[in-house]
């Protein structure tokens, strides 16, 4: 049997351990990426009789890809250029 323990820290209000034997690794990653799980202290994977800290692995999997600022600026510049061309067209 394999399951995950997600420890969430609420600061002064305490901590909560979420343990559900039916939840999969993919579901844990999905909940972190969606923001359902936040302020995570640690994530442990319990399989058979061993416990492994997989916090860094799961957080890396759940990380959203960052868009470089230069990509965004290029797209905005393209839209501005197209707008300028339309603005100066002969009517």
N, CA, C and O atoms as a Tinker XYZ file with bonds, in Angstrom:
   364  protein
     1  N      0.839000   -1.180000    0.000000    73     2
     2  CA     0.000000    0.000000    0.000000    64     1     3
     3  C      0.880000    1.238000    0.000000    63     2     4     5
     4  O      1.885000    1.302000    0.708000    81     3
     5  N      0.486000    2.225000   -0.809000    73     3     6
     6  CA     1.237000    3.462000   -0.929000    64     5     7
     7  C      0.289000    4.633000   -0.723000    63     6     8     9
     8  O     -0.820000    4.648000   -1.256000    81     7
     9  N      0.736000    5.617000    0.058000    73     7    10
    10  CA    -0.054000    6.833000    0.212000    64     9    11
    11  C      0.847000    7.999000    0.536000    63    10    12    13
    12  O      2.028000    7.824000    0.836000    81    11
    13  N      0.279000    9.199000    0.474000    73    11    14
    14  CA     1.040000   10.434000    0.653000    64    13    15
    15  C      0.504000   11.203000    1.851000    63    14    16    17
    16  O     -0.698000   11.217000    2.118000    81    15
    17  N      1.424000   11.843000    2.565000    73    15    18
    18  CA     1.075000   12.710000    3.689000    64    17    19
    19  C      1.523000   14.114000    3.306000    63    18    20    21
    20  O      2.711000   14.359000    3.095000    81    19
    21  N      0.567000   15.035000    3.218000    73    19    22
    22  CA     0.870000   16.426000    2.892000    64    21    23
    23  C      0.624000   17.244000    4.149000    63    22    24    25
    24  O     -0.509000   17.339000    4.621000    81    23
    25  N      1.689000   17.839000    4.695000    73    23    26
    26  CA     1.580000   18.645000    5.908000    64    25    27
    27  C      1.488000   20.115000    5.514000    63    26    28    29
    28  O      2.399000   20.669000    4.899000    81    27
    29  N      0.370000   20.729000    5.880000    73    27    30
    30  CA     0.135000   22.136000    5.566000    64    29    31
    31  C      0.250000   22.941000    6.850000    63    30    32    33
    32  O     -0.331000   22.588000    7.876000    81    31
    33  N      1.015000   24.039000    6.774000    73    31    34
    34  CA     1.260000   24.895000    7.934000    64    33    35
    35  C      0.377000   26.140000    7.836000    63    34    36    37
    36  O      0.482000   26.910000    6.882000    81    35
    37  N     -0.484000   26.328000    8.822000    73    35    38
    38  CA    -1.373000   27.492000    8.863000    64    37    39
    39  C     -0.851000   28.588000    9.784000    63    38    40    41
    40  O     -1.598000   29.488000   10.168000    81    39
    41  N      0.401000   28.516000   10.133000    73    39    42
    42  CA     1.000000   29.532000   10.997000    64    41    43
    43  C      0.521000   29.394000   12.430000    63    42    44    45
    44  O      0.640000   28.324000   13.028000    81    43
    45  N     -0.014000   30.457000   12.977000    73    43    46
    46  CA    -0.468000   30.452000   14.372000    64    45    47
    47  C     -1.665000   29.536000   14.595000    63    46    48    49
    48  O     -1.918000   29.098000   15.718000    81    47
    49  N     -2.403000   29.247000   13.521000    73    47    50
    50  CA    -3.582000   28.390000   13.653000    64    49    51
    51  C     -3.226000   26.909000   13.692000    63    50    52    53
    52  O     -4.092000   26.070000   13.941000    81    51
    53  N     -1.960000   26.581000   13.448000    73    51    54
    54  CA    -1.542000   25.187000   13.556000    64    53    55
    55  C     -1.222000   24.543000   12.220000    63    54    56    57
    56  O     -1.011000   25.224000   11.217000    81    55
    57  N     -1.189000   23.229000   12.226000    73    55    58
    58  CA    -0.862000   22.448000   11.040000    64    57    59
    59  C     -1.959000   21.431000   10.777000    63    58    60    61
    60  O     -2.741000   21.078000   11.659000    81    59
    61  N     -1.988000   20.971000    9.525000    73    59    62
    62  CA    -2.945000   19.941000    9.142000    64    61    63
    63  C     -2.237000   18.922000    8.266000    63    62    64    65
    64  O     -1.575000   19.284000    7.293000    81    63
    65  N     -2.375000   17.659000    8.610000    73    63    66
    66  CA    -1.821000   16.579000    7.790000    64    65    67
    67  C     -2.961000   15.996000    6.959000    63    66    68    69
    68  O     -3.964000   15.530000    7.498000    81    67
    69  N     -2.792000   16.030000    5.671000    73    67    70
    70  CA    -3.794000   15.465000    4.774000    64    69    71
    71  C     -3.299000   14.085000    4.358000    63    70    72    73
    72  O     -2.269000   13.950000    3.698000    81    71
    73  N     -4.046000   13.078000    4.754000    73    71    74
    74  CA    -3.692000   11.684000    4.473000    64    73    75
    75  C     -4.912000   11.007000    3.872000    63    74    76    77
    76  O     -5.953000   10.885000    4.517000    81    75
    77  N     -4.767000   10.570000    2.627000    73    75    78
    78  CA    -5.865000    9.887000    1.953000    64    77    79
    79  C     -5.262000    8.748000    1.135000    63    78    80    81
    80  O     -4.587000    9.007000    0.139000    81    79
    81  N     -5.484000    7.517000    1.524000    73    79    82
    82  CA    -4.890000    6.384000    0.805000    64    81    83
    83  C     -5.318000    6.290000   -0.656000    63    82    84    85
    84  O     -4.645000    5.625000   -1.443000    81    83
    85  N     -6.398000    6.925000   -1.032000    73    83    86
    86  CA    -6.882000    6.839000   -2.404000    64    85    87
    87  C     -6.304000    7.908000   -3.321000    63    86    88    89
    88  O     -6.498000    7.839000   -4.535000    81    87
    89  N     -5.606000    8.886000   -2.778000    73    87    90
    90  CA    -5.053000    9.960000   -3.596000    64    89    91
    91  C     -3.726000    9.516000   -4.220000    63    90    92    93
    92  O     -2.896000    8.889000   -3.560000    81    91
    93  N     -3.542000    9.848000   -5.490000    73    91    94
    94  CA    -2.329000    9.448000   -6.214000    64    93    95
    95  C     -1.325000   10.585000   -6.240000    63    94    96    97
    96  O     -1.633000   11.721000   -5.877000    81    95
    97  N     -0.124000   10.258000   -6.674000    73    95    98
    98  CA     0.926000   11.271000   -6.813000    64    97    99
    99  C      0.469000   12.359000   -7.777000    63    98   100   101
   100  O      0.661000   13.548000   -7.523000    81    99
   101  N     -0.138000   11.940000   -8.884000    73    99   102
   102  CA    -0.612000   12.888000   -9.889000    64   101   103
   103  C     -1.639000   13.840000   -9.285000    63   102   104   105
   104  O     -1.645000   15.027000   -9.613000    81   103
   105  N     -2.500000   13.341000   -8.415000    73   103   106
   106  CA    -3.522000   14.176000   -7.786000    64   105   107
   107  C     -2.886000   15.165000   -6.813000    63   106   108   109
   108  O     -3.327000   16.311000   -6.728000    81   107
   109  N     -1.860000   14.743000   -6.080000    73   107   110
   110  CA    -1.156000   15.654000   -5.170000    64   109   111
   111  C     -0.529000   16.793000   -5.979000    63   110   112   113
   112  O     -0.654000   17.961000   -5.609000    81   111
   113  N      0.140000   16.455000   -7.077000    73   111   114
   114  CA     0.755000   17.473000   -7.935000    64   113   115
   115  C     -0.315000   18.417000   -8.475000    63   114   116   117
   116  O     -0.116000   19.632000   -8.504000    81   115
   117  N     -1.430000   17.870000   -8.895000    73   115   118
   118  CA    -2.523000   18.676000   -9.439000    64   117   119
   119  C     -3.068000   19.648000   -8.399000    63   118   120   121
   120  O     -3.336000   20.809000   -8.711000    81   119
   121  N     -3.231000   19.187000   -7.186000    73   119   122
   122  CA    -3.773000   20.056000   -6.133000    64   121   123
   123  C     -2.792000   21.160000   -5.751000    63   122   124   125
   124  O     -3.208000   22.265000   -5.403000    81   123
   125  N     -1.508000   20.874000   -5.812000    73   123   126
   126  CA    -0.509000   21.911000   -5.528000    64   125   127
   127  C     -0.504000   22.943000   -6.652000    63   126   128   129
   128  O     -0.486000   24.147000   -6.396000    81   127
   129  N     -0.521000   22.470000   -7.896000    73   127   130
   130  CA    -0.497000   23.373000   -9.046000    64   129   131
   131  C     -1.736000   24.261000   -9.087000    63   130   132   133
   132  O     -1.656000   25.416000   -9.506000    81   131
   133  N     -2.875000   23.737000   -8.658000    73   131   134
   134  CA    -4.116000   24.520000   -8.682000    64   133   135
   135  C     -4.206000   25.499000   -7.518000    63   134   136   137
   136  O     -5.045000   26.400000   -7.528000    81   135
   137  N     -3.351000   25.328000   -6.519000    73   135   138
   138  CA    -3.383000   26.222000   -5.361000    64   137   139
   139  C     -4.219000   25.701000   -4.211000    63   138   140   141
   140  O     -4.341000   26.365000   -3.182000    81   139
   141  N     -4.797000   24.517000   -4.373000    73   139   142
   142  CA    -5.600000   23.936000   -3.303000    64   141   143
   143  C     -4.737000   23.643000   -2.078000    63   142   144   145
   144  O     -5.167000   23.852000   -0.944000    81   143
   145  N     -3.528000   23.161000   -2.311000    73   143   146
   146  CA    -2.563000   22.948000   -1.230000    64   145   147
   147  C     -1.550000   24.083000   -1.288000    63   146   148   149
   148  O     -0.875000   24.268000   -2.301000    81   147
   149  N     -1.444000   24.839000   -0.207000    73   147   150
   150  CA    -0.479000   25.933000   -0.123000    64   149   151
   151  C      0.196000   25.876000    1.239000    63   150   152   153
   152  O     -0.292000   25.206000    2.150000    81   151
   153  N      1.304000   26.567000    1.380000    73   151   154
   154  CA     2.074000   26.602000    2.629000    64   153   155
   155  C      2.430000   25.186000    3.089000    63   154   156   157
   156  O      2.190000   24.820000    4.240000    81   155
   157  N      2.988000   24.419000    2.204000    73   155   158
   158  CA     3.307000   23.025000    2.497000    64   157   159
   159  C      4.594000   22.938000    3.300000    63   158   160   161
   160  O      5.617000   23.502000    2.913000    81   159
   161  N      4.535000   22.228000    4.419000    73   159   162
   162  CA     5.729000   22.000000    5.238000    64   161   163
   163  C      6.546000   20.840000    4.677000    63   162   164   165
   164  O      7.762000   20.943000    4.511000    81   163
   165  N      5.864000   19.745000    4.388000    73   163   166
   166  CA     6.543000   18.598000    3.793000    64   165   167
   167  C      5.534000   17.657000    3.162000    63   166   168   169
   168  O      4.339000   17.704000    3.452000    81   167
   169  N      6.053000   16.797000    2.288000    73   167   170
   170  CA     5.242000   15.751000    1.675000    64   169   171
   171  C      6.018000   14.455000    1.829000    63   170   172   173
   172  O      7.167000   14.352000    1.399000    81   171
   173  N      5.389000   13.479000    2.440000    73   171   174
   174  CA     6.021000   12.174000    2.625000    64   173   175
   175  C      5.273000   11.125000    1.813000    63   174   176   177
   176  O      4.044000   11.131000    1.734000    81   175
   177  N      6.036000   10.239000    1.221000    73   175   178
   178  CA     5.465000    9.096000    0.524000    64   177   179
   179  C      5.683000    7.875000    1.407000    63   178   180   181
   180  O      6.813000    7.562000    1.783000    81   179
   181  N      4.611000    7.200000    1.729000    73   179   182
   182  CA     4.702000    6.017000    2.574000    64   181   183
   183  C      4.342000    4.817000    1.713000    63   182   184   185
   184  O      3.223000    4.703000    1.213000    81   183
   185  N      5.311000    3.925000    1.551000    73   183   186
   186  CA     5.110000    2.721000    0.749000    64   185   187
   187  C      5.605000    1.538000    1.557000    63   186   188   189
   188  O      6.752000    1.495000    2.003000    81   187
   189  N      4.699000    0.572000    1.733000    73   187   190
   190  CA     5.012000   -0.609000    2.550000    64   189   191
   191  C      5.439000   -0.152000    3.940000    63   190   192   193
   192  O      4.626000    0.371000    4.701000    81   191
   193  N      6.715000   -0.350000    4.272000    73   191   194
   194  CA     7.186000    0.019000    5.623000    64   193   195
   195  C      8.227000    1.122000    5.597000    63   194   196   197
   196  O      8.972000    1.288000    6.563000    81   195
   197  N      8.293000    1.880000    4.512000    73   195   198
   198  CA     9.301000    2.946000    4.425000    64   197   199
   199  C      8.633000    4.301000    4.202000    63   198   200   201
   200  O      7.551000    4.395000    3.622000    81   199
   201  N      9.301000    5.335000    4.676000    73   199   202
   202  CA     8.841000    6.712000    4.526000    64   201   203
   203  C      9.928000    7.486000    3.808000    63   202   204   205
   204  O     11.102000    7.418000    4.172000    81   203
   205  N      9.520000    8.229000    2.776000    73   203   206
   206  CA    10.491000    9.016000    2.012000    64   205   207
   207  C      9.973000   10.443000    1.897000    63   206   208   209
   208  O      8.800000   10.664000    1.596000    81   207
   209  N     10.860000   11.417000    2.140000    73   207   210
   210  CA    10.506000   12.824000    1.997000    64   209   211
   211  C     10.647000   13.189000    0.517000    63   210   212   213
   212  O     11.755000   13.204000   -0.019000    81   211
   213  N      9.527000   13.483000   -0.138000    73   211   214
   214  CA     9.543000   13.792000   -1.566000    64   213   215
   215  C      9.045000   15.217000   -1.829000    63   214   216   217
   216  O      8.516000   15.510000   -2.901000    81   215
   217  N      9.217000   16.077000   -0.864000    73   215   218
   218  CA     8.720000   17.446000   -0.964000    64   217   219
   219  C      9.275000   18.160000   -2.193000    63   218   220   221
   220  O      8.514000   18.711000   -2.988000    81   219
   221  N     10.590000   18.152000   -2.349000    73   219   222
   222  CA    11.220000   18.879000   -3.456000    64   221   223
   223  C     10.788000   18.331000   -4.809000    63   222   224   225
   224  O     10.526000   19.099000   -5.735000    81   223
   225  N     10.710000   17.013000   -4.930000    73   223   226
   226  CA    10.303000   16.391000   -6.196000    64   225   227
   227  C      8.897000   16.818000   -6.595000    63   226   228   229
   228  O      8.663000   17.212000   -7.738000    81   227
   229  N      7.971000   16.740000   -5.661000    73   227   230
   230  CA     6.577000   17.068000   -5.950000    64   229   231
   231  C      6.428000   18.551000   -6.265000    63   230   232   233
   232  O      5.715000   18.916000   -7.200000    81   231
   233  N      7.091000   19.404000   -5.497000    73   231   234
   234  CA     6.995000   20.843000   -5.757000    64   233   235
   235  C      7.591000   21.191000   -7.117000    63   234   236   237
   236  O      7.087000   22.080000   -7.803000    81   235
   237  N      8.655000   20.502000   -7.511000    73   235   238
   238  CA     9.242000   20.730000   -8.835000    64   237   239
   239  C      8.288000   20.286000   -9.941000    63   238   240   241
   240  O      8.180000   20.949000  -10.973000    81   239
   241  N      7.606000   19.183000   -9.732000    73   239   242
   242  CA     6.633000   18.706000  -10.723000    64   241   243
   243  C      5.452000   19.662000  -10.843000    63   242   244   245
   244  O      4.911000   19.856000  -11.931000    81   243
   245  N      5.058000   20.254000   -9.729000    73   243   246
   246  CA     3.879000   21.121000   -9.706000    64   245   247
   247  C      4.182000   22.543000  -10.164000    63   246   248   249
   248  O      3.258000   23.319000  -10.409000    81   247
   249  N      5.453000   22.896000  -10.282000    73   247   250
   250  CA     5.823000   24.262000  -10.663000    64   249   251
   251  C      5.339000   24.562000  -12.071000    63   250   252   253
   252  O      5.509000   23.759000  -12.989000    81   251
   253  N      4.737000   25.724000  -12.224000    73   251   254
   254  CA     4.285000   26.155000  -13.540000    64   253   255
   255  C      5.472000   26.709000  -14.309000    63   254   256   257
   256  O      6.330000   27.365000  -13.720000    81   255
   257  N      5.539000   26.463000  -15.594000    73   255   258
   258  CA     6.657000   27.000000  -16.370000    64   257   259
   259  C      6.603000   28.522000  -16.396000    63   258   260   261
   260  O      5.536000   29.119000  -16.536000    81   259
   261  N      7.765000   29.132000  -16.260000    73   259   262
   262  CA     7.839000   30.585000  -16.275000    64   261   263
   263  C      8.025000   31.062000  -17.704000    63   262   264   265
   264  O      8.794000   30.485000  -18.472000    81   263
   265  N      7.315000   32.115000  -18.045000    73   263   266
   266  CA     7.428000   32.698000  -19.376000    64   265   267
   267  C      8.428000   33.839000  -19.289000    63   266   268   269
   268  O      8.298000   34.732000  -18.451000    81   267
   269  N      9.418000   33.802000  -20.154000    73   267   270
   270  CA    10.439000   34.844000  -20.147000    64   269   271
   271  C      9.811000   36.180000  -20.528000    63   270   272   273
   272  O      8.895000   36.236000  -21.348000    81   271
   273  N     10.308000   37.243000  -19.931000    73   271   274
   274  CA     9.773000   38.577000  -20.200000    64   273   275
   275  C      9.979000   38.960000  -21.656000    63   274   276   277
   276  O      9.142000   39.655000  -22.232000    81   275
   277  N     11.062000   38.525000  -22.253000    73   275   278
   278  CA    11.328000   38.882000  -23.642000    64   277   279
   279  C     10.268000   38.289000  -24.576000    63   278   280   281
   280  O      9.909000   38.925000  -25.567000    81   279
   281  N      9.757000   37.082000  -24.283000    73   279   282
   282  CA     8.710000   36.484000  -25.103000    64   281   283
   283  C      7.436000   37.319000  -25.044000    63   282   284   285
   284  O      6.777000   37.528000  -26.063000    81   283
   285  N      7.095000   37.784000  -23.873000    73   283   286
   286  CA     5.900000   38.596000  -23.708000    64   285   287
   287  C      6.058000   39.919000  -24.435000    63   286   288   289
   288  O      5.119000   40.370000  -25.091000    81   287
   289  N      7.213000   40.549000  -24.337000    73   287   290
   290  CA     7.448000   41.828000  -24.996000    64   289   291
   291  C      7.398000   41.684000  -26.506000    63   290   292   293
   292  O      6.891000   42.577000  -27.186000    81   291
   293  N      7.909000   40.585000  -27.052000    73   291   294
   294  CA     7.873000   40.376000  -28.491000    64   293   295
   295  C      6.442000   40.258000  -28.990000    63   294   296   297
   296  O      6.096000   40.800000  -30.039000    81   295
   297  N      5.623000   39.555000  -28.242000    73   295   298
   298  CA     4.232000   39.406000  -28.644000    64   297   299
   299  C      3.514000   40.755000  -28.583000    63   298   300   301
   300  O      2.763000   41.096000  -29.497000    81   299
   301  N      3.732000   41.505000  -27.543000    73   299   302
   302  CA     3.104000   42.815000  -27.418000    64   301   303
   303  C      3.573000   43.740000  -28.536000    63   302   304   305
   304  O      2.776000   44.498000  -29.089000    81   303
   305  N      4.861000   43.684000  -28.872000    73   303   306
   306  CA     5.392000   44.512000  -29.947000    64   305   307
   307  C      4.747000   44.143000  -31.277000    63   306   308   309
   308  O      4.465000   45.021000  -32.092000    81   307
   309  N      4.514000   42.868000  -31.503000    73   307   310
   310  CA     3.875000   42.410000  -32.733000    64   309   311
   311  C      2.448000   42.957000  -32.825000    63   310   312   313
   312  O      2.035000   43.415000  -33.891000    81   311
   313  N      1.699000   42.914000  -31.737000    73   311   314
   314  CA     0.345000   43.447000  -31.725000    64   313   315
   315  C      0.359000   44.965000  -31.951000    63   314   316   317
   316  O     -0.473000   45.490000  -32.691000    81   315
   317  N      1.295000   45.661000  -31.319000    73   315   318
   318  CA     1.393000   47.107000  -31.495000    64   317   319
   319  C      1.708000   47.457000  -32.944000    63   318   320   321
   320  O      1.134000   48.395000  -33.497000    81   319
   321  N      2.607000   46.715000  -33.552000    73   319   322
   322  CA     2.986000   46.965000  -34.941000    64   321   323
   323  C      1.779000   46.754000  -35.862000    63   322   324   325
   324  O      1.522000   47.576000  -36.742000    81   323
   325  N      1.047000   45.668000  -35.666000    73   323   326
   326  CA    -0.137000   45.406000  -36.485000    64   325   327
   327  C     -1.178000   46.504000  -36.290000    63   326   328   329
   328  O     -1.832000   46.911000  -37.249000    81   327
   329  N     -1.335000   46.979000  -35.076000    73   327   330
   330  CA    -2.282000   48.059000  -34.786000    64   329   331
   331  C     -1.857000   49.339000  -35.507000    63   330   332   333
   332  O     -2.690000   50.030000  -36.094000    81   331
   333  N     -0.570000   49.650000  -35.460000    73   331   334
   334  CA    -0.070000   50.847000  -36.141000    64   333   335
   335  C     -0.284000   50.762000  -37.644000    63   334   336   337
   336  O     -0.640000   51.756000  -38.276000    81   335
   337  N     -0.069000   49.584000  -38.223000    73   335   338
   338  CA    -0.288000   49.424000  -39.659000    64   337   339
   339  C     -1.752000   49.655000  -40.023000    63   338   340   341
   340  O     -2.048000   50.304000  -41.026000    81   339
   341  N     -2.659000   49.132000  -39.219000    73   339   342
   342  CA    -4.082000   49.343000  -39.482000    64   341   343
   343  C     -4.463000   50.817000  -39.316000    63   342   344   345
   344  O     -5.292000   51.335000  -40.063000    81   343
   345  N     -3.868000   51.471000  -38.358000    73   343   346
   346  CA    -4.190000   52.860000  -38.066000    64   345   347
   347  C     -3.784000   53.798000  -39.220000    63   346   348   349
   348  O     -4.436000   54.814000  -39.461000    81   347
   349  N     -2.709000   53.446000  -39.919000    73   347   350
   350  CA    -2.184000   54.309000  -40.971000    64   349   351
   351  C     -2.592000   53.857000  -42.376000    63   350   352   353
   352  O     -2.056000   54.360000  -43.364000    81   351
   353  N     -3.524000   52.924000  -42.475000    73   351   354
   354  CA    -3.993000   52.482000  -43.789000    64   353   355
   355  C     -4.810000   53.567000  -44.454000    63   354   356   357
   356  O     -5.453000   54.383000  -43.794000    81   355
   357  N     -4.771000   53.559000  -45.769000    73   355   358
   358  CA    -5.599000   54.515000  -46.523000    64   357   359
   359  C     -7.044000   54.055000  -46.454000    63   358   360   361
   360  O     -7.329000   52.864000  -46.581000    81   359
   361  N     -7.936000   54.977000  -46.258000    73   359   362
   362  CA    -9.351000   54.651000  -46.136000    64   361   363
   363  C    -10.030000   54.668000  -47.464000    63   362   364
   364  O    -11.232000   54.414000  -47.545000    81   363
